mmCIF file with all atom_site columns, C-alpha atoms in Angstrom:
data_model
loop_
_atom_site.group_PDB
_atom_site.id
_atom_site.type_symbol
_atom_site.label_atom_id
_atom_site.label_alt_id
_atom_site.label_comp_id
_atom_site.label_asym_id
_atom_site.label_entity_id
_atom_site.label_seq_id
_atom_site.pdbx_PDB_ins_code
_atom_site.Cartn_x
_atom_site.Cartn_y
_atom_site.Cartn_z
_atom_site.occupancy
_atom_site.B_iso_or_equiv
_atom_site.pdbx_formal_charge
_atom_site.auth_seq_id
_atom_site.auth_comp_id
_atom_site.auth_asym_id
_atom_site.auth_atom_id
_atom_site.pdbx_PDB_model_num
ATOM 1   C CA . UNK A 1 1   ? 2.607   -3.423  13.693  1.00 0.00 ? 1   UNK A CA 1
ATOM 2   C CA . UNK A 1 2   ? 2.269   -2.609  10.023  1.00 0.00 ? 2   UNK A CA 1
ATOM 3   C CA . UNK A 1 3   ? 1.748   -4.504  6.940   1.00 0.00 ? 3   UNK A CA 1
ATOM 4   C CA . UNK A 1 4   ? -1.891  -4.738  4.944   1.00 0.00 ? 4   UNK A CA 1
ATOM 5   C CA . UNK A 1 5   ? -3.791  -1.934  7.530   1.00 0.00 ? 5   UNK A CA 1
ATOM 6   C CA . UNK A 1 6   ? -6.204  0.273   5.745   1.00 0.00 ? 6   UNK A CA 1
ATOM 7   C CA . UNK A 1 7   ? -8.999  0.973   8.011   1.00 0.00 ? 7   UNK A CA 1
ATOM 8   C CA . UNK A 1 8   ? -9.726  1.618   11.925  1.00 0.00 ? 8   UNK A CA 1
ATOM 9   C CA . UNK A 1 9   ? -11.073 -2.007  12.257  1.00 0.00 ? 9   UNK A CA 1
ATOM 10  C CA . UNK A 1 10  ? -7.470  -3.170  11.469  1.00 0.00 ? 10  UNK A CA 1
ATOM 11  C CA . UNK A 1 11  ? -6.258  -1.111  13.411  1.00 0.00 ? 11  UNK A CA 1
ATOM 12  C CA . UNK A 1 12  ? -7.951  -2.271  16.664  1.00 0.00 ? 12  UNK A CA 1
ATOM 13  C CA . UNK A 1 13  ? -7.670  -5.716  15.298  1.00 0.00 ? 13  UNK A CA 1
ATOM 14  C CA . UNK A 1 14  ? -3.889  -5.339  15.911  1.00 0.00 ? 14  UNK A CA 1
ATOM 15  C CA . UNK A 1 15  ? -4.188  -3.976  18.906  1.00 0.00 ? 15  UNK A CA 1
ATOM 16  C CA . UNK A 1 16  ? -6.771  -6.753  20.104  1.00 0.00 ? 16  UNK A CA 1
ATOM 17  C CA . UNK A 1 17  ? -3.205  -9.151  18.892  1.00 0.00 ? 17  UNK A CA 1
ATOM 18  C CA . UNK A 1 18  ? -0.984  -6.923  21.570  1.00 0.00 ? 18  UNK A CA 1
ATOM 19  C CA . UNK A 1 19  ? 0.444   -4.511  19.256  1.00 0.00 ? 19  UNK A CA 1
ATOM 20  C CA . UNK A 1 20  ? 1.026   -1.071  20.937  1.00 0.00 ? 20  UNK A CA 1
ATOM 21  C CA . UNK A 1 21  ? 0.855   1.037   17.904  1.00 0.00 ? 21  UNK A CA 1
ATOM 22  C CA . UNK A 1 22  ? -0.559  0.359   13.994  1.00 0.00 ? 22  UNK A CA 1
ATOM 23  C CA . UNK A 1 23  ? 1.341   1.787   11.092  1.00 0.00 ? 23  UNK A CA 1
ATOM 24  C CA . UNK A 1 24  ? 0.022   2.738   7.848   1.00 0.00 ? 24  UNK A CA 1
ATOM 25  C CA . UNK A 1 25  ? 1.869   3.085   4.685   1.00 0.00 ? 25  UNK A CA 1
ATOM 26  C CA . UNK A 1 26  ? 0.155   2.717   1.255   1.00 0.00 ? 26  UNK A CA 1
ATOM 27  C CA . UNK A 1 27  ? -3.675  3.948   2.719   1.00 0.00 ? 27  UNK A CA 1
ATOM 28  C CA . UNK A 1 28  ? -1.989  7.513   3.442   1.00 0.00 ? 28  UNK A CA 1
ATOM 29  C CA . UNK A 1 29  ? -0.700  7.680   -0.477  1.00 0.00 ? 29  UNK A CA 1
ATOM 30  C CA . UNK A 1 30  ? -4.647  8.323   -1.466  1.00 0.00 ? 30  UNK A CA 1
ATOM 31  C CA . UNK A 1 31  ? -5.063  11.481  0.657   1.00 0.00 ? 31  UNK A CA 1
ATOM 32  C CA . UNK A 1 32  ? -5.603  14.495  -1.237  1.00 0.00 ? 32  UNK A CA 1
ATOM 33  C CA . UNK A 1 33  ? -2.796  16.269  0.284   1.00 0.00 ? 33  UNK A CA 1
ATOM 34  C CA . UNK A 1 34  ? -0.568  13.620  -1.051  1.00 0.00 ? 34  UNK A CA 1
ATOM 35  C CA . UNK A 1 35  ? 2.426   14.115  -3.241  1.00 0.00 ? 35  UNK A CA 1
ATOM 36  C CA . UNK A 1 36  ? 2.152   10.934  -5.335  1.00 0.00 ? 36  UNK A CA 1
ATOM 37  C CA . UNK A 1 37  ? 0.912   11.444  -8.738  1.00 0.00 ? 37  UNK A CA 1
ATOM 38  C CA . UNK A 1 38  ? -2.686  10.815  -9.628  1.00 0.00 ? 38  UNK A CA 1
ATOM 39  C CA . UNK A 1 39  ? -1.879  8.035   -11.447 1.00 0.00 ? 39  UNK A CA 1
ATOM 40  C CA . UNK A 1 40  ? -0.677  6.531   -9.009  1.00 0.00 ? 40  UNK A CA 1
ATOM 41  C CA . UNK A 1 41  ? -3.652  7.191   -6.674  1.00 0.00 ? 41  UNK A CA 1
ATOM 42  C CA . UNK A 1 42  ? -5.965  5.965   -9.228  1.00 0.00 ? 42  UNK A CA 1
ATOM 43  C CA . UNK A 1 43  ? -3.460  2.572   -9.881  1.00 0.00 ? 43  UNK A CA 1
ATOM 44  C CA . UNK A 1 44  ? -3.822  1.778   -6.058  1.00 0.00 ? 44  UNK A CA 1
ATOM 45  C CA . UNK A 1 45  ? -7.811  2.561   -6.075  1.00 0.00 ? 45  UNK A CA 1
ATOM 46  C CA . UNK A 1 46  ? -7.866  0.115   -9.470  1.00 0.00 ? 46  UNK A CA 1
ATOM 47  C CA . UNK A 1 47  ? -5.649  -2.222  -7.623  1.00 0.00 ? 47  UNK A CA 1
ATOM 48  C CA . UNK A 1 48  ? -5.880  -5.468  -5.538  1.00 0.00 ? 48  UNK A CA 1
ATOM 49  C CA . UNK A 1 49  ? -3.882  -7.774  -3.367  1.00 0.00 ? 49  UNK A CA 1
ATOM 50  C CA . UNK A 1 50  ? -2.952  -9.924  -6.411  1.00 0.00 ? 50  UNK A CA 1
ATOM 51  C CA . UNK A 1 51  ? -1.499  -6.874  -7.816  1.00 0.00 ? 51  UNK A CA 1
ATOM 52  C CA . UNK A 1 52  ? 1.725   -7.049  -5.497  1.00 0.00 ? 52  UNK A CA 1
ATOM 53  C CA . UNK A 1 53  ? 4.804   -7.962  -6.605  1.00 0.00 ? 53  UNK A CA 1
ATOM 54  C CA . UNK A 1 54  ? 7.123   -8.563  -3.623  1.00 0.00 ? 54  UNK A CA 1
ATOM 55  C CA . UNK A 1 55  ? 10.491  -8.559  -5.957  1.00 0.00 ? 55  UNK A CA 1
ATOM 56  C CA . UNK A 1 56  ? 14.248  -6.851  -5.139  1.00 0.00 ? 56  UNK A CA 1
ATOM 57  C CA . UNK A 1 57  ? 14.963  -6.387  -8.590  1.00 0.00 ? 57  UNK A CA 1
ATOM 58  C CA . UNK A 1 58  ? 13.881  -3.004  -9.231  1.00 0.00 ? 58  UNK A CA 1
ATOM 59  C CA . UNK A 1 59  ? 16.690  -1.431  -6.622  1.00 0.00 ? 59  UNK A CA 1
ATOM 60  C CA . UNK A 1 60  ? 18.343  -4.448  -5.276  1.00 0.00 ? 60  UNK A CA 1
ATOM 61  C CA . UNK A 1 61  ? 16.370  -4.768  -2.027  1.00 0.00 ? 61  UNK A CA 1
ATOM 62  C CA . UNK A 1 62  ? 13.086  -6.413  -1.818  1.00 0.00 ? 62  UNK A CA 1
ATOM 63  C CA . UNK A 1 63  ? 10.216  -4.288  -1.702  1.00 0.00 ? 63  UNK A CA 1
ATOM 64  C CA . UNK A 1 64  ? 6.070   -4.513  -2.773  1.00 0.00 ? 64  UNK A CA 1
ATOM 65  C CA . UNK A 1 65  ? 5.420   -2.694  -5.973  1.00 0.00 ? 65  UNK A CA 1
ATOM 66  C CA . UNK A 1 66  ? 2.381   -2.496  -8.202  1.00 0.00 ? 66  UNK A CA 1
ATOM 67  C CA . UNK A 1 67  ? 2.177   -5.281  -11.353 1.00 0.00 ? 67  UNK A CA 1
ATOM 68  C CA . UNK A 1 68  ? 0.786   -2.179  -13.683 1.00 0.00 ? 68  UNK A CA 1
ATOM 69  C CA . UNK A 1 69  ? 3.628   0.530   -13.224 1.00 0.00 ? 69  UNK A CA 1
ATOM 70  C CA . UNK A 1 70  ? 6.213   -2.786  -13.614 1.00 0.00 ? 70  UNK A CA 1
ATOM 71  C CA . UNK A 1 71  ? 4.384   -4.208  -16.783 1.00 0.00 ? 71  UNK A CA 1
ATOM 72  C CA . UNK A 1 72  ? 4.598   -0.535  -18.299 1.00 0.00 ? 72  UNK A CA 1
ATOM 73  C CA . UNK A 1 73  ? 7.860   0.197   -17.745 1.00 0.00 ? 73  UNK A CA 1
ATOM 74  C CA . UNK A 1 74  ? 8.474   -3.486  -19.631 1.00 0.00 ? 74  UNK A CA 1
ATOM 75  C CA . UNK A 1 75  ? 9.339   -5.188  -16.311 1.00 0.00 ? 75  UNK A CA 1
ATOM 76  C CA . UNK A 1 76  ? 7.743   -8.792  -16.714 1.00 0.00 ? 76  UNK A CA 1
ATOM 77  C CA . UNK A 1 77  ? 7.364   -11.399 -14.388 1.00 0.00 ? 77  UNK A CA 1
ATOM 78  C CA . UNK A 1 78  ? 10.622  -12.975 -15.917 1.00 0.00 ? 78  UNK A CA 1
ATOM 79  C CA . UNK A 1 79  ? 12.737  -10.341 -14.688 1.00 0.00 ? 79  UNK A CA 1
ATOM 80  C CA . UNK A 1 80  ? 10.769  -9.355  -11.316 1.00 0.00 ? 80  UNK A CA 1
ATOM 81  C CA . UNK A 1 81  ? 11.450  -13.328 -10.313 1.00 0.00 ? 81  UNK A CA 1
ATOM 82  C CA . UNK A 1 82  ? 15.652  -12.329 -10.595 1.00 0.00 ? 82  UNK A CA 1
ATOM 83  C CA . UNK A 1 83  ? 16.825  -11.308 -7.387  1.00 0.00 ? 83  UNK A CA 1
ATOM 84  C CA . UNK A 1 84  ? 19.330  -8.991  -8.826  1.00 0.00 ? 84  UNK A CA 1
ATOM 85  C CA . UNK A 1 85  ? 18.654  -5.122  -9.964  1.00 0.00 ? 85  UNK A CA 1
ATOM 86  C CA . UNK A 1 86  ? 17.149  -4.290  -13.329 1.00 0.00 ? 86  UNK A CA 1
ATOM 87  C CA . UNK A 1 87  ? 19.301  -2.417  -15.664 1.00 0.00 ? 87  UNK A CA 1
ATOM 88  C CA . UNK A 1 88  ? 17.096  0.668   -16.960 1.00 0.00 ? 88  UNK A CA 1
ATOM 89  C CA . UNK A 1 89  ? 19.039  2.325   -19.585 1.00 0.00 ? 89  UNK A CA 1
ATOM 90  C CA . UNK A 1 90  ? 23.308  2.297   -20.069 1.00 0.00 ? 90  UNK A CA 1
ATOM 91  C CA . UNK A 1 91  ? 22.701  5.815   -21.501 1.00 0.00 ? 91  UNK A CA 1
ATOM 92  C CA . UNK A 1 92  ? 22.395  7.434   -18.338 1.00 0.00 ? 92  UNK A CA 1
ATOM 93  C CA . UNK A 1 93  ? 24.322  6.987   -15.556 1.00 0.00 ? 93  UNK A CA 1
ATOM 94  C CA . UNK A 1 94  ? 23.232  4.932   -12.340 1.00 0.00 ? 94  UNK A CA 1
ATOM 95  C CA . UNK A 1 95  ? 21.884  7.874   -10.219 1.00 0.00 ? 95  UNK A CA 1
ATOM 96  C CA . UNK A 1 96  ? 19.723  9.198   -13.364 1.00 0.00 ? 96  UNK A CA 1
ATOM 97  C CA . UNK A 1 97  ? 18.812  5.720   -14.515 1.00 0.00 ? 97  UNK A CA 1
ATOM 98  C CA . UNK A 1 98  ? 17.182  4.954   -10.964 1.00 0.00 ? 98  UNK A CA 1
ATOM 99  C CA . UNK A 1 99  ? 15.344  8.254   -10.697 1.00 0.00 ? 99  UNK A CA 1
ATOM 100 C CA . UNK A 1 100 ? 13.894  7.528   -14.048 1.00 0.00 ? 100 UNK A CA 1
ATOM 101 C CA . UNK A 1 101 ? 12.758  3.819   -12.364 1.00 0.00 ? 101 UNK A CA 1
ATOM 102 C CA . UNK A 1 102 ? 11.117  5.047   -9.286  1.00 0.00 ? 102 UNK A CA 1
ATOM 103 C CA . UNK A 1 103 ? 9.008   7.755   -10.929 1.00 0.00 ? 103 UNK A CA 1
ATOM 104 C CA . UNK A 1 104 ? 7.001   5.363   -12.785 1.00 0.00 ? 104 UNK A CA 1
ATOM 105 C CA . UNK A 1 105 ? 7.549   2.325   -10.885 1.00 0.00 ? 105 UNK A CA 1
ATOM 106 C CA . UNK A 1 106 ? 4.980   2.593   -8.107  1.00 0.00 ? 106 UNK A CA 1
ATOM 107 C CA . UNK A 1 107 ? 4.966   0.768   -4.814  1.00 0.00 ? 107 UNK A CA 1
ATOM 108 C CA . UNK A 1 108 ? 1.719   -0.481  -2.328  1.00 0.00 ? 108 UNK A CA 1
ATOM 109 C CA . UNK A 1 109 ? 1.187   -2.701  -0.067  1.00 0.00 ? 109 UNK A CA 1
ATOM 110 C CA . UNK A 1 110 ? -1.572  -5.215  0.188   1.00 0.00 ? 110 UNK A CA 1
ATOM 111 C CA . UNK A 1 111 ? -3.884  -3.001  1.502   1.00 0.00 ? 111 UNK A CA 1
ATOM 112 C CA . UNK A 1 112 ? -4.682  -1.562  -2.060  1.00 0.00 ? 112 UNK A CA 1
ATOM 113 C CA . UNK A 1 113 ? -7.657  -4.073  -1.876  1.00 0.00 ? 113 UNK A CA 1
ATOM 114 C CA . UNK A 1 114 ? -9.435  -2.040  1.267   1.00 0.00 ? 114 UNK A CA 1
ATOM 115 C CA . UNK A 1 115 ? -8.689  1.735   -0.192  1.00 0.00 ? 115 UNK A CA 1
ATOM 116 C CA . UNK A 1 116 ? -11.436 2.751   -3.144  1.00 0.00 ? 116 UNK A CA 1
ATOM 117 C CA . UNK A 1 117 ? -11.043 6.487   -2.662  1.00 0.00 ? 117 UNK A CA 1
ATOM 118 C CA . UNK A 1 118 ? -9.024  9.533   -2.294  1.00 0.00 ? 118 UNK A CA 1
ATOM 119 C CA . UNK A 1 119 ? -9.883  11.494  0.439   1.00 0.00 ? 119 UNK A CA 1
ATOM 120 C CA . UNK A 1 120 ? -8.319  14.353  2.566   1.00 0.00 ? 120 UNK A CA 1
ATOM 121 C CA . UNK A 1 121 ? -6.724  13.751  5.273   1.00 0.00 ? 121 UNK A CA 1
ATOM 122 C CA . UNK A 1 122 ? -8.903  14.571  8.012   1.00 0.00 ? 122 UNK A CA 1
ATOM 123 C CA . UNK A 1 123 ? -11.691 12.959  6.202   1.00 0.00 ? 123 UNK A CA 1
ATOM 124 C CA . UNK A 1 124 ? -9.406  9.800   6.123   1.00 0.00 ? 124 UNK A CA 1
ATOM 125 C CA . UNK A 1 125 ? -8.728  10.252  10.124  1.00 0.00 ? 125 UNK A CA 1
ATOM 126 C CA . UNK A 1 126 ? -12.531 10.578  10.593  1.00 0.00 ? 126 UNK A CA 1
ATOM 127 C CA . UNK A 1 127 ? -13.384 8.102   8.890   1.00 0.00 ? 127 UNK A CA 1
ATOM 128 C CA . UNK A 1 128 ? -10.771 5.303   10.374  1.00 0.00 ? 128 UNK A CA 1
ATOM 129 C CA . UNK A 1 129 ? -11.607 6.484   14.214  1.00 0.00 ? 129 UNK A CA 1
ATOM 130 C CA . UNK A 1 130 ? -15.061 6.000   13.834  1.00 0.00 ? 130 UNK A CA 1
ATOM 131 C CA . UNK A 1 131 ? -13.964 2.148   11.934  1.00 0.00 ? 131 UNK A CA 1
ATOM 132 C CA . UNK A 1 132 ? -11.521 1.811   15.142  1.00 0.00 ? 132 UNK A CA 1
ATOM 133 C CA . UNK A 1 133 ? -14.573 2.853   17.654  1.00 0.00 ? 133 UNK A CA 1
ATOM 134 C CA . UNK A 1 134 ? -17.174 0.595   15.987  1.00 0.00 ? 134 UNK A CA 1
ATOM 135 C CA . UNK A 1 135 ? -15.016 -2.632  16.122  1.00 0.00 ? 135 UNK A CA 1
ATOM 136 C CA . UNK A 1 136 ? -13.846 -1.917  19.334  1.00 0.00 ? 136 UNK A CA 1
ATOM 137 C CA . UNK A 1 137 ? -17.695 -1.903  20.449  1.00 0.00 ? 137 UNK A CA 1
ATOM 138 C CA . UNK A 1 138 ? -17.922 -4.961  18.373  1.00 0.00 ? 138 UNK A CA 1
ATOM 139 C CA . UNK A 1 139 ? -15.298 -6.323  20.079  1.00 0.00 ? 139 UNK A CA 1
ATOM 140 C CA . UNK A 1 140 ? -16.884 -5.641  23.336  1.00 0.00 ? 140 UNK A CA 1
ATOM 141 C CA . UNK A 1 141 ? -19.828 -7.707  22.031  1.00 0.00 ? 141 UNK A CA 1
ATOM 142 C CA . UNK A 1 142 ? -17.420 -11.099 21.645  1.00 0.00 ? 142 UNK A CA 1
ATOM 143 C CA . UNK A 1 143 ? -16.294 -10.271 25.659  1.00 0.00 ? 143 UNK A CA 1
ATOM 144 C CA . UNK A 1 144 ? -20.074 -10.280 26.802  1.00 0.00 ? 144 UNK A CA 1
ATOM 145 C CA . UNK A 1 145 ? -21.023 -13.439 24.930  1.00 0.00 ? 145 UNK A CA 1
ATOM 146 C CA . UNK A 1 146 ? -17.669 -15.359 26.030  1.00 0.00 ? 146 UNK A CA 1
ATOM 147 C CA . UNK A 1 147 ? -17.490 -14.342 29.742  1.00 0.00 ? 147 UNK A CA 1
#
């Protein structure tokens, strides 16, 4: 399962709903060991759900990006709403054109709302086993009062 996990109490939440394995995507962008730029770390930590644009016209395909790196590279909601790909520049050709897109146009998930920090990543692993353990034991709690 994947979509809108950023700590261990989603993750055993998902696994409480059957799934056999929980996928992050966006939480793992704000590690410290990370390759994404900092302004991009610090967009997602600034960032909330409402902040999503779920839009296919940056490449063609739909995909969740972040409102800020779309507004400042002049993507408005008036284009995001087309369905077809934005044209970023005829002076360069296609494969330059989208390299120049996706280094400023940033994508997230929903998740951004849960992540307020960059941390490394074994701080990050800590931290979301010890959210998984303590909702599993409150989860335990909900089995002994509905037995």
């Amino acid at each position: 399962m994947s979509g809108c996990l950023s700590t261990g109490k989603d993750v055993a939440s998902a696994m409480q709903m059957g799934a056999d394995m929980a996928y992050m995507g966006t939480r793992f962008i704000n590690v410290e060991e990370s390759m994404a730029d900092e302004e991009y770390q610090k967009m997602i930590v600034e960032s909330s759900a409402e902040d999503i644009i779920y839009t296919a016209a940056v490449s063609g395909v739909h995909a969740s990006f972040l409102r800020p790196s779309l507004e400042a590279m002049g993507v408005t909601e008036d284009k995001w709403k087309q369905s077809k790909k934005i044209d970023f520049g005829s002076e360069l050709d296609a494969a330059k054109a989208e390299a120049k897109a996706w280094k400023t146009i940033w994508s997230a998930g929903q998740g951004v709302s849960a992540i307020k920090e960059t941390l490394p990543v074994a701080s990050l692993v800590r931290q979301l086993k010890e959210e998984f353990i303590a909702a599993i034991k409150e989860q335990q709690k909900l089995l002994n009062i509905y037995k």
